[in-house]
Coordinates of N, CA and C in Angstrom, one line a residue:
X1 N -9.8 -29.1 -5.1 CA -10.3 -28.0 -4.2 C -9.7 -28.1 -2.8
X2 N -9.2 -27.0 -1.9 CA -8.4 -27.3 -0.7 C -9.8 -26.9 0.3
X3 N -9.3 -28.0 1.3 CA -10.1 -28.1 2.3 C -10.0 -27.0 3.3
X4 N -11.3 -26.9 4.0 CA -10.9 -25.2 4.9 C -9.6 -26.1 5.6
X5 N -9.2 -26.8 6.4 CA -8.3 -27.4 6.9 C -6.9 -26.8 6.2
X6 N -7.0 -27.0 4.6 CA -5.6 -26.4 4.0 C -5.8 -25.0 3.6
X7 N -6.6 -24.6 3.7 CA -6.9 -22.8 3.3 C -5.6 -22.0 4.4
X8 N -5.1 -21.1 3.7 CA -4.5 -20.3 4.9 C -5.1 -18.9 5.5
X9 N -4.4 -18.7 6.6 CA -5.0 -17.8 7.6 C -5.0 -16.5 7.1
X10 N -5.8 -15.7 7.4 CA -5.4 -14.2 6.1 C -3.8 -13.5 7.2
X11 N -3.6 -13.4 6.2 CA -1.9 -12.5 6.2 C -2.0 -11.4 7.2
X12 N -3.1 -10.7 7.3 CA -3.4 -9.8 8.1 C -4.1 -9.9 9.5
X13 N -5.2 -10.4 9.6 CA -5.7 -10.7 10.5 C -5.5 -12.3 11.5
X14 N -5.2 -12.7 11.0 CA -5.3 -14.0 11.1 C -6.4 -14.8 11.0
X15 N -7.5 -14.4 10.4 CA -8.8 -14.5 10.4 C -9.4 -15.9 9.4
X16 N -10.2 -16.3 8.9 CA -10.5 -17.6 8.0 C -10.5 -17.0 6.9
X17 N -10.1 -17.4 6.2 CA -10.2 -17.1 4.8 C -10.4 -18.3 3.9
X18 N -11.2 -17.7 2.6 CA -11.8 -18.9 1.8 C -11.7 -18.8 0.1
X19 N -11.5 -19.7 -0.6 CA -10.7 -20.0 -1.8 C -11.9 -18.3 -2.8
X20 N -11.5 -17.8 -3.6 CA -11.9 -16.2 -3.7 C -11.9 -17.0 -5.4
X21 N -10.6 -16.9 -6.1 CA -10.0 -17.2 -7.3 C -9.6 -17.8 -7.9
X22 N -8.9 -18.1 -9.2 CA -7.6 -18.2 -9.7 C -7.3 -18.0 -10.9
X23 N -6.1 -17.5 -11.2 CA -5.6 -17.2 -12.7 C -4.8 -18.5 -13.1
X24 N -4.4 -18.5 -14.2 CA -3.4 -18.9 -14.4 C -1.7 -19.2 -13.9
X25 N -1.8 -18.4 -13.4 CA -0.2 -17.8 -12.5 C -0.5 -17.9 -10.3
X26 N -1.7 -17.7 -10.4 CA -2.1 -17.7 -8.7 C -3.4 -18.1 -8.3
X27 N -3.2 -18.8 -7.1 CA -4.8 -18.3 -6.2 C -4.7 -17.6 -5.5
X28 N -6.3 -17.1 -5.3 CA -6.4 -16.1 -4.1 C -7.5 -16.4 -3.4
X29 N -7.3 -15.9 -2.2 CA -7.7 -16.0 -0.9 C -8.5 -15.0 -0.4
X30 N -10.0 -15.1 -0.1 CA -10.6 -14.2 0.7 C -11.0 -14.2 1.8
X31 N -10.3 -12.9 3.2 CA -10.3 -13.3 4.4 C -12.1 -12.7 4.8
X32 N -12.7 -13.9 5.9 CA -13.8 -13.7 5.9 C -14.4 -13.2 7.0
X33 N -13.0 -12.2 7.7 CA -13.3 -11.1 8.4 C -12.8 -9.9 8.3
X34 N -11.4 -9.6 7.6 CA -11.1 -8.3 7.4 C -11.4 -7.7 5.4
X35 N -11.9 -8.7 5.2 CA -11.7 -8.7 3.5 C -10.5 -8.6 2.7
X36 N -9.6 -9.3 3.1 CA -8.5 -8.6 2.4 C -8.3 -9.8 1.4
X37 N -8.3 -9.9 0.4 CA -7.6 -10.7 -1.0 C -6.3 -11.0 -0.9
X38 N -5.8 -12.1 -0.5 CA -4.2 -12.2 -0.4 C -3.8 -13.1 -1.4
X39 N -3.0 -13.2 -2.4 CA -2.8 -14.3 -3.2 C -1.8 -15.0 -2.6
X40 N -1.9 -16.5 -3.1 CA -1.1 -17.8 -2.9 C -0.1 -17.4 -2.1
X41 N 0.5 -17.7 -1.0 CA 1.9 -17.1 -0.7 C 3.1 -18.2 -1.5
X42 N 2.4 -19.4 -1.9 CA 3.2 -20.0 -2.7 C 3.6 -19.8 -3.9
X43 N 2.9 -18.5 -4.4 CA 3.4 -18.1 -6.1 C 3.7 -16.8 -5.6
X44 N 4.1 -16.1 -4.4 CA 5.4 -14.7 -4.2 C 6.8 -15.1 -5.0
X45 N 7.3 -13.9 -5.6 CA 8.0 -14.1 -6.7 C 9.2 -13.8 -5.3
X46 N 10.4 -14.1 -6.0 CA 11.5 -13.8 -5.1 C 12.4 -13.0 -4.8
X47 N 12.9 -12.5 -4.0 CA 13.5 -10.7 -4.0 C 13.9 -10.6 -5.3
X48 N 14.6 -11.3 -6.0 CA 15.5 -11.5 -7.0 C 14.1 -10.8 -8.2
X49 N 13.5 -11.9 -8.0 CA 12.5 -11.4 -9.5 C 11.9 -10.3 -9.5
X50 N 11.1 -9.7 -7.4 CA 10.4 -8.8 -7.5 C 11.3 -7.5 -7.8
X51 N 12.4 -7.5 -7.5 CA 13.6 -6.1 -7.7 C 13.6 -5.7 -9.1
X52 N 13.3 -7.0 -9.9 CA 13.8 -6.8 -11.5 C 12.6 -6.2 -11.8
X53 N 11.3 -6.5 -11.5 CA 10.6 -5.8 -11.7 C 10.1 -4.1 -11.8
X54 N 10.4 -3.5 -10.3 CA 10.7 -2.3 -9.8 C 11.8 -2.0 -10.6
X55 N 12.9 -2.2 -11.4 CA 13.6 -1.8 -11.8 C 12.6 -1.1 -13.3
X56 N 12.3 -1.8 -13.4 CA 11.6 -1.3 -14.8 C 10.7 -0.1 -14.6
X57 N 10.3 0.1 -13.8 CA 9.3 1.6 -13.1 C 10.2 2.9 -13.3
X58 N 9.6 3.4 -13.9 CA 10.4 4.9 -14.2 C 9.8 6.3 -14.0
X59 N 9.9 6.1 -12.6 CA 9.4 8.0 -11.9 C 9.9 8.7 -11.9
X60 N 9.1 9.8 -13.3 CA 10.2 10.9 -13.8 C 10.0 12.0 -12.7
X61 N 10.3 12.7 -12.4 CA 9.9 13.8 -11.6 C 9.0 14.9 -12.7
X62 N 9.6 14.6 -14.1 CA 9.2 15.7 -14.8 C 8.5 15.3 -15.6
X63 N 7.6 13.7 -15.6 CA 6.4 13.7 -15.9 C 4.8 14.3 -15.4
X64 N 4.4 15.1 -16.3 CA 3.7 15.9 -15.5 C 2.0 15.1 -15.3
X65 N 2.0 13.7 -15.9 CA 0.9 13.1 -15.6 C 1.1 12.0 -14.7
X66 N 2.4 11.5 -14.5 CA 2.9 11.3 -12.9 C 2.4 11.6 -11.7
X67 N 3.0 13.4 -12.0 CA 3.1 14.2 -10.9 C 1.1 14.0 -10.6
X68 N 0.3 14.6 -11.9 CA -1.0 14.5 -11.8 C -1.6 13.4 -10.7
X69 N -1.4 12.3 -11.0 CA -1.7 10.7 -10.4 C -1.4 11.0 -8.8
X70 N 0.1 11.7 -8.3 CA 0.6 11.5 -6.8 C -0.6 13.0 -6.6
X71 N -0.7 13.5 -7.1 CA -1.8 14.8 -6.2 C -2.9 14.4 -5.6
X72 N -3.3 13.5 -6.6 CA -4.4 12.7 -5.6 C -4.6 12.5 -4.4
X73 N -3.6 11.8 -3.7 CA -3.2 12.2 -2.4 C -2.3 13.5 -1.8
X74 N -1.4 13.7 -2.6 CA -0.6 15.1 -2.0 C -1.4 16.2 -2.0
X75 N -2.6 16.5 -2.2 CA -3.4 17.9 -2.7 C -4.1 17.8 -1.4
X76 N -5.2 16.7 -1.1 CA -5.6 16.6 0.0 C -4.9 16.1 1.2
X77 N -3.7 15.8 1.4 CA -2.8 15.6 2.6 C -2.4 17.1 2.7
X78 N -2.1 18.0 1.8 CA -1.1 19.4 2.3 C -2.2 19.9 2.4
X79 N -3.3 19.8 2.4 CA -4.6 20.9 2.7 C -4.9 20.2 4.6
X80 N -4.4 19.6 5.1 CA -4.3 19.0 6.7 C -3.0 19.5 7.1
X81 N -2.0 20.3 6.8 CA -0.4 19.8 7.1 C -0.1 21.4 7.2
X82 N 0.6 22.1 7.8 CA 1.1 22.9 8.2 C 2.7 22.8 7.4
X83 N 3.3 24.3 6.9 CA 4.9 24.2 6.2 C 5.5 24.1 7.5
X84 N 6.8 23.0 6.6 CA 7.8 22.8 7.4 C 7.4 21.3 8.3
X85 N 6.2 20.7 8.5 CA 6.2 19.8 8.8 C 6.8 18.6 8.3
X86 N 7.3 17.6 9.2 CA 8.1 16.5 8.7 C 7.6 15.4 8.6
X87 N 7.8 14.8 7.2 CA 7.4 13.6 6.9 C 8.0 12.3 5.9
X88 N 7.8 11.2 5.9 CA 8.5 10.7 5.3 C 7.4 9.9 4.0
X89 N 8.4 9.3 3.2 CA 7.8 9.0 1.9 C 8.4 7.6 2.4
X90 N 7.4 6.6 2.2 CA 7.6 4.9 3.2 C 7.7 4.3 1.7
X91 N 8.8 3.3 1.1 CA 8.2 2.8 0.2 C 8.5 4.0 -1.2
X92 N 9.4 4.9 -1.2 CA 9.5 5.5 -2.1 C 9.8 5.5 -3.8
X93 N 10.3 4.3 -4.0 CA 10.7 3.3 -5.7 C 12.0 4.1 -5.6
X94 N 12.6 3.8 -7.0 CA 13.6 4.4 -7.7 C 13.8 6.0 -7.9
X95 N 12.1 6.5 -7.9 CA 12.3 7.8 -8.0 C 11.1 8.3 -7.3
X96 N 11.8 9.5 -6.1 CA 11.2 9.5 -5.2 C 10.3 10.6 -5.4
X97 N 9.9 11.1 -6.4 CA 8.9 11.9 -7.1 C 7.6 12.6 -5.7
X98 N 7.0 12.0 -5.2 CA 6.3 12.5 -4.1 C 7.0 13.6 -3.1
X99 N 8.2 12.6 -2.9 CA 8.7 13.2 -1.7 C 9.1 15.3 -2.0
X100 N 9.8 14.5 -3.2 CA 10.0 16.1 -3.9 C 8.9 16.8 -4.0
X101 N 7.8 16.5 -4.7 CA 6.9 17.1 -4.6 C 6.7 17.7 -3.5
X102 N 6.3 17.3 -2.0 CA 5.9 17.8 -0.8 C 7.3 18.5 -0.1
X103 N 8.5 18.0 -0.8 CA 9.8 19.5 -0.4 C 9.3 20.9 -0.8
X104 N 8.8 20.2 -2.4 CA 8.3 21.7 -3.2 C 7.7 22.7 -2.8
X105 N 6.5 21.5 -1.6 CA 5.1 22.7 -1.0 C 5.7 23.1 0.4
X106 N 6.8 22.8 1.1 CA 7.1 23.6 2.2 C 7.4 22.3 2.9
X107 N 7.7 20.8 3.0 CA 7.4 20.3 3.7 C 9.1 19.4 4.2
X108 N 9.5 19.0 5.6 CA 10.8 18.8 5.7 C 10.6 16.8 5.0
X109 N 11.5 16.3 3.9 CA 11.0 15.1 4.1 C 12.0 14.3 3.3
X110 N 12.1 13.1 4.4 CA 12.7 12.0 4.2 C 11.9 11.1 2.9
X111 N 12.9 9.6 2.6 CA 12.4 9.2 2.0 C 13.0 7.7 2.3
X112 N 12.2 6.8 2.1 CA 12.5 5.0 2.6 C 12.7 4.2 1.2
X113 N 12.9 3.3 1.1 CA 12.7 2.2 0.2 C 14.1 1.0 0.7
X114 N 12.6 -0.3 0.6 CA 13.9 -1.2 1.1 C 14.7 -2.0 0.3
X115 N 14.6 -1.3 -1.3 CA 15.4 -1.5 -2.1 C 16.3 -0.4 -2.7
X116 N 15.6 0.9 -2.5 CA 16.5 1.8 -3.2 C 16.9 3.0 -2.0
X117 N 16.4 2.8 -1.2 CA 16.8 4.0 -0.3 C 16.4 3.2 1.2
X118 N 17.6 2.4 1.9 CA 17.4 1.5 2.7 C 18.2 1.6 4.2
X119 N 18.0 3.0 4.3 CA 18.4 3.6 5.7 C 17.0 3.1 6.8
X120 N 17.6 2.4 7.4 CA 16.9 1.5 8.4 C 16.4 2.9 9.7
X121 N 17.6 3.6 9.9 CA 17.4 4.4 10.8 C 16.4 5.6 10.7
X122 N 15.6 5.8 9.6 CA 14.4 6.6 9.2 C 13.6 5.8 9.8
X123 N 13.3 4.5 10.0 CA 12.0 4.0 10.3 C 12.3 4.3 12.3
X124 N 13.2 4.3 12.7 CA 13.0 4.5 14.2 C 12.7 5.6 15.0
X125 N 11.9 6.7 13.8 CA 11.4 8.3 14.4 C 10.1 8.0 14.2
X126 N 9.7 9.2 14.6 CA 8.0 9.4 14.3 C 7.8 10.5 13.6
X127 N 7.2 11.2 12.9 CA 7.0 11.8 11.7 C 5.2 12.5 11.7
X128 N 5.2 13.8 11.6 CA 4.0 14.5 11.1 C 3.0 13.7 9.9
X129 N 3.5 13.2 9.4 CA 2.8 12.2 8.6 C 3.9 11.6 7.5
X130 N 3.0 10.5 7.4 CA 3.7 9.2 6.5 C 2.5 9.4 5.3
X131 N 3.7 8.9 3.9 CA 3.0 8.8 2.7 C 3.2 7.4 2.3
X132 N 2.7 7.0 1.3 CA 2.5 5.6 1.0 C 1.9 4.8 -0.1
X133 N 2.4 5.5 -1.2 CA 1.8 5.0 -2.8 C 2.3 4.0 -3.2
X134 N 0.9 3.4 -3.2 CA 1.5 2.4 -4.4 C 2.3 1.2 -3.7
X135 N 2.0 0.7 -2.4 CA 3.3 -0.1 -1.6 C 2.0 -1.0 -0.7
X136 N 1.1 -0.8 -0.2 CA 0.8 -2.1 0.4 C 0.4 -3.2 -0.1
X137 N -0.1 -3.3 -1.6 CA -0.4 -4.0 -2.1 C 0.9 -5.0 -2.3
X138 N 2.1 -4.3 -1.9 CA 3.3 -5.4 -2.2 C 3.3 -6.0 -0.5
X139 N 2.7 -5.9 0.1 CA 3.2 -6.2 1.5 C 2.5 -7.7 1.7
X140 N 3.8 -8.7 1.7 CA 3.8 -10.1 1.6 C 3.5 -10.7 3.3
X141 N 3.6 -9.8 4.3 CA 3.0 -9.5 5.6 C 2.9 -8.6 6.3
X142 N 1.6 -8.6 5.8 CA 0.5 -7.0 5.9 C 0.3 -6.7 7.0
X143 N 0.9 -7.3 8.2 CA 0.4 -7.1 9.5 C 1.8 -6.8 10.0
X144 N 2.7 -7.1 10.0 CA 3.9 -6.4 10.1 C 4.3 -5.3 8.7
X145 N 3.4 -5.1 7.5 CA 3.6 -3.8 7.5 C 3.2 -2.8 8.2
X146 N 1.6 -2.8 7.9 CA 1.2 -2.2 8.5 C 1.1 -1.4 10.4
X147 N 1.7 -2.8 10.6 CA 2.4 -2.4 12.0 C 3.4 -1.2 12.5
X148 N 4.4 -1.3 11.3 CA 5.4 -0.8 11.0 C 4.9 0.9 10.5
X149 N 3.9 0.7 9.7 CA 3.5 2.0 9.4 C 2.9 2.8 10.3
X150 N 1.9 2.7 11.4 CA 1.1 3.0 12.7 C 2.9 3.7 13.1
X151 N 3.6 2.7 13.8 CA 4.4 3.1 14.7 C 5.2 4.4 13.8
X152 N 5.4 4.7 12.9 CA 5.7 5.9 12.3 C 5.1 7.0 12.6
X153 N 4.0 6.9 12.6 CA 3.1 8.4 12.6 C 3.0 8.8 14.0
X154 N 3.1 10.0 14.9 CA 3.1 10.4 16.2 C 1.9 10.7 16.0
X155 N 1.6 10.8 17.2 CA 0.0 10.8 17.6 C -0.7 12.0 17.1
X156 N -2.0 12.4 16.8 CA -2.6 13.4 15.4 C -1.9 13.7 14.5
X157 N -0.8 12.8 13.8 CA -0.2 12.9 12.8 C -1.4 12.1 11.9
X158 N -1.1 11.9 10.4 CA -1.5 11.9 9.0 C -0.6 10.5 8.4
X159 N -1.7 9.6 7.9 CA -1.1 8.6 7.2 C -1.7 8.9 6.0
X160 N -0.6 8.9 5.1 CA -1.6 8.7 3.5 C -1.2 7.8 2.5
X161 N -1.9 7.0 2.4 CA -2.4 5.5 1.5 C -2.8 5.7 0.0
X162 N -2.2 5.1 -0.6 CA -2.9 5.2 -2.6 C -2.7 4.0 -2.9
X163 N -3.8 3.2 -3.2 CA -4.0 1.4 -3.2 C -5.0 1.9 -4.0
X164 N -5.2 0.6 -5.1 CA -7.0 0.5 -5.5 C -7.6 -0.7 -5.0
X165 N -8.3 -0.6 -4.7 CA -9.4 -1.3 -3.7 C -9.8 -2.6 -4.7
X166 N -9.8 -3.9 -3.9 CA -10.0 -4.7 -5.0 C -11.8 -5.2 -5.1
X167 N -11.9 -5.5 -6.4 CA -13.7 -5.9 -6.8 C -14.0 -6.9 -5.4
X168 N -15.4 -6.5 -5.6 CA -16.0 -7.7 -4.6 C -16.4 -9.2 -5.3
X169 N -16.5 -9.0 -6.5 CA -17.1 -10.7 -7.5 C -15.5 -11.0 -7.5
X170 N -15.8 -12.2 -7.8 CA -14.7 -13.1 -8.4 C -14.4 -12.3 -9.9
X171 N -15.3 -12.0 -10.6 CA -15.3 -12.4 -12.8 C -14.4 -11.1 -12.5
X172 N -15.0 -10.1 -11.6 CA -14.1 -8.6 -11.7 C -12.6 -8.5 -11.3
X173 N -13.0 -9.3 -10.6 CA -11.4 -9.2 -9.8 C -10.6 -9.6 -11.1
X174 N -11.1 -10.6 -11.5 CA -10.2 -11.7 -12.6 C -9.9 -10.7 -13.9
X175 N -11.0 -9.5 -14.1 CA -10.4 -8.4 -14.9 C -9.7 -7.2 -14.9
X176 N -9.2 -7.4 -13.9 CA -9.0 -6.0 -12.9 C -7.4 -6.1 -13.5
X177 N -6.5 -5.1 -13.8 CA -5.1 -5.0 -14.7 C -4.2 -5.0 -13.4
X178 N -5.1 -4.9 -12.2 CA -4.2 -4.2 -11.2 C -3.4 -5.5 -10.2
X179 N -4.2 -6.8 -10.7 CA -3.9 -7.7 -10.4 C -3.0 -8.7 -11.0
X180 N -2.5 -8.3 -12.5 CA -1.6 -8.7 -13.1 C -0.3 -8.3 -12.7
X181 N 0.2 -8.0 -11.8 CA 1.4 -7.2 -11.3 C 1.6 -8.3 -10.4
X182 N 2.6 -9.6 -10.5 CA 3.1 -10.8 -9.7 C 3.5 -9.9 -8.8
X183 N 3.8 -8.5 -8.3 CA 4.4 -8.2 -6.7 C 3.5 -7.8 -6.1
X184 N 2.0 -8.0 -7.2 CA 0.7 -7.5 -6.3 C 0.3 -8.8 -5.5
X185 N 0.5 -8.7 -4.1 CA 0.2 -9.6 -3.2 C -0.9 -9.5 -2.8
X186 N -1.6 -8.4 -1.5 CA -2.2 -8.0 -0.8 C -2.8 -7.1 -1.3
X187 N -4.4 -7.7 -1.6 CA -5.5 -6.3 -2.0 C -6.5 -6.1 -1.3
X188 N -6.4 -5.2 -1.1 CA -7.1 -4.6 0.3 C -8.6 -3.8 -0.4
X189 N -9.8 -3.9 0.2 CA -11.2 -3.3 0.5 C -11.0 -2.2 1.3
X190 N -12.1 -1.5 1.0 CA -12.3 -0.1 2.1 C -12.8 -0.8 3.5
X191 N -13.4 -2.3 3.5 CA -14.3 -2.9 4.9 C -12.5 -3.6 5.2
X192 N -11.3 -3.1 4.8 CA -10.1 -3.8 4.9 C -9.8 -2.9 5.7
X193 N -9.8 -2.0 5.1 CA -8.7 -0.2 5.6 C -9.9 0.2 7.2
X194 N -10.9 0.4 6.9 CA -11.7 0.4 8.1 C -11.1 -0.8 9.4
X195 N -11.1 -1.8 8.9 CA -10.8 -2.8 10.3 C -8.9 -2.4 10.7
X196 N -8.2 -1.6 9.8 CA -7.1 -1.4 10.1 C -7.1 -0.2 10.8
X197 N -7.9 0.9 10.7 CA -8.3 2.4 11.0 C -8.6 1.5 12.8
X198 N -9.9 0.6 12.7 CA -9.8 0.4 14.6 C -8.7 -0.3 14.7
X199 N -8.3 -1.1 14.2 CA -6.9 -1.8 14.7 C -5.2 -0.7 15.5
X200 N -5.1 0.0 14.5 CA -4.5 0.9 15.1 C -4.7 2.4 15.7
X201 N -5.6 2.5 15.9 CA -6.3 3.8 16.4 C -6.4 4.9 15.4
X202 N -6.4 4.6 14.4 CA -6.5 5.8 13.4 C -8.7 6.2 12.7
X203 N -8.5 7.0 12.4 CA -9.8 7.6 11.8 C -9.6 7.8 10.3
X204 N -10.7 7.3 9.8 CA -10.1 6.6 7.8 C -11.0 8.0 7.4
X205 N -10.4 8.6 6.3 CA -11.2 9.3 5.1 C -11.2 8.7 4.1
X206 N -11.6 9.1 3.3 CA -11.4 8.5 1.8 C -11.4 9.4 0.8
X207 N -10.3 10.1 0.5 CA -10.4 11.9 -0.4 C -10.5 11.2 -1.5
X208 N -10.7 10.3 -2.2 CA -10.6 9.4 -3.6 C -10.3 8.2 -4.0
X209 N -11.2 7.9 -5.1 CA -10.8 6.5 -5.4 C -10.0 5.1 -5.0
X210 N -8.7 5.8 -5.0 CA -7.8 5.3 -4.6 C -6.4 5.9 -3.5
X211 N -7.2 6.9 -2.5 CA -6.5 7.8 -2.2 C -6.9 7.8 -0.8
X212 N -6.4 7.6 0.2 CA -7.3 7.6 1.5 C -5.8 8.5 2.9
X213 N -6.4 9.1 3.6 CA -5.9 9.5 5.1 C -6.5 9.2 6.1
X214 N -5.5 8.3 6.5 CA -5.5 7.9 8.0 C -4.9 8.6 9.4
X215 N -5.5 9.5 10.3 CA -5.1 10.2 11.3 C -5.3 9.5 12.4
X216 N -4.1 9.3 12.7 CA -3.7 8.6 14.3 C -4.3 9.2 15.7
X217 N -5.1 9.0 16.0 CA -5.7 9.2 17.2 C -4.8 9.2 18.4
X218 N -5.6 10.0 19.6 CA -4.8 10.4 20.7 C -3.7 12.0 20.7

C-alpha cells in the first residue's frame, strides 16, 4: 500500500490525492479536492501505442448514429451561437465529423488534432467557441490542457465538453467500460468541471449526461 508520502499530486490541481482503485492494468488516484480520478502516470501508454489505438476509431460522417451521439452537444451549443460564427473542433480524431456537422448549420470552423490535423497555428487565435468530444479524458496533463483550452475561447464565447463523468464508489468505477480505454487517463466529476468553471472564469451548464457548456466570462 503507498504511503500518502508516495501518493501523487492530482494532475490538475495539484491538490492531495488518495489511492481510489485498481485493475489489473492500473491504479487510480482520487484528488481530494478537485475530484478528478487520474490513473497511474506510470501505466500511460506511449505516443506510439496511444496513436495505434486512435487509429482504429472510425468517424464516418455518414454514420447516422454517430452523427446522433455528437448532437448531444452540437444541438444545444447551435441553439447559443449565431451563423457564421467561428469555431474550432480541439481534438478532432481522424474524422472530423463534428466539425462538418457545425459547417453544415452555418458555422465558420477549423479543426485541431495533435495527431491528425496538427497545425499548431489554430491554437494561437481565439474563437466564438471551442468543441471538445471525447478528448479530456486523454489529457495526461489536465492542467495544461485545460489551460490551453480557456485561452482559446474569447471572452462570452462557448466551450463545449462531451466526457462521462466518472462513479463516485470504487466497485462502479471498476465497472464502468469507459475506463477500459488505456488512453483514458483523466476522469473527471461534475464537482471536477465546477472547480475548473471558477478556475478559469467560465459558468458550467450541463445540457446532458455527458454533454456540458462552458461560457467564458467577461
Amino acid at each position: 500500500m503507498l504511503t500518502a508520502a508516495a501518493l501523487p499530486p492530482c494532475a490538475l490541481c495539484a491538490g492531495e490525492t488518495r489511492a481510489f482503485c485498481a485493475d489489473r492494468a492500473r491504479r487510480y488516484f482520487e484528488c481530494t479536492c478537485c475530484a478528478l480520478v487520474m490513473a497511474d502516470p506510470a501505466s500511460h501508454l506511449s505516443a506510439v501505442e496511444e496513436r495505434a489505438i486512435y487509429d482504429l476509431h472510425q468517424n464516418d460522417p455518414a454514420d447516422a448514429r454517430y452523427r446522433a451521439f455528437l448532437a448531444r452537444l452540437a444541438e444545444p451549443l447551435l441553439a447559443k451561437l449565431a451563423p457564421g460564427m467561428r469555431g474550432l473542433d480541439f481534438g478532432c480524431g481522424p474524422g472530423p465529423v463534428l466539425a462538418l456537422m457545425l459547417r453544415e448549420a452555418g458555422m465558420a470552423m477549423a479543426a485541431y488534432d495533435p495527431f491528425y490535423a496538427p497545425d499548431a497555428t489554430l491554437l494561437q487565435a481565439q474563437y466564438d467557441f471551442v468543441t471538445c468530444t471525447e478528448v479530456v479524458e486523454h489529457f495526461r496533463d489536465p492542467l495544461a490542457g485545460w489551460t490551453q483550452l480557456a485561452a482559446l475561447v474569447r471572452p462570452g464565447g462557448w466551450l463545449g465538453v462531451m466526457t462521462q463523468l466518472a462513479p463516485a464508489l470504487p466497485a462502479n468505477f471498476l465497472r464502468w467500460r469507459y475506463r477500459d480505454d488505456r488512453t483514458h487517463v483523466s476522469f473527471h466529476r461534475l464537482a471536477t468541471l465546477e472547480w475548473l468553471a471558477a478556475r478559469f472564469g467560465f459558468a458550467l451548464e450541463q445540457v446532458e449526461s455527458q454533454a456540458f457548456l462552458l461560457r467564458r466570462q467577461g
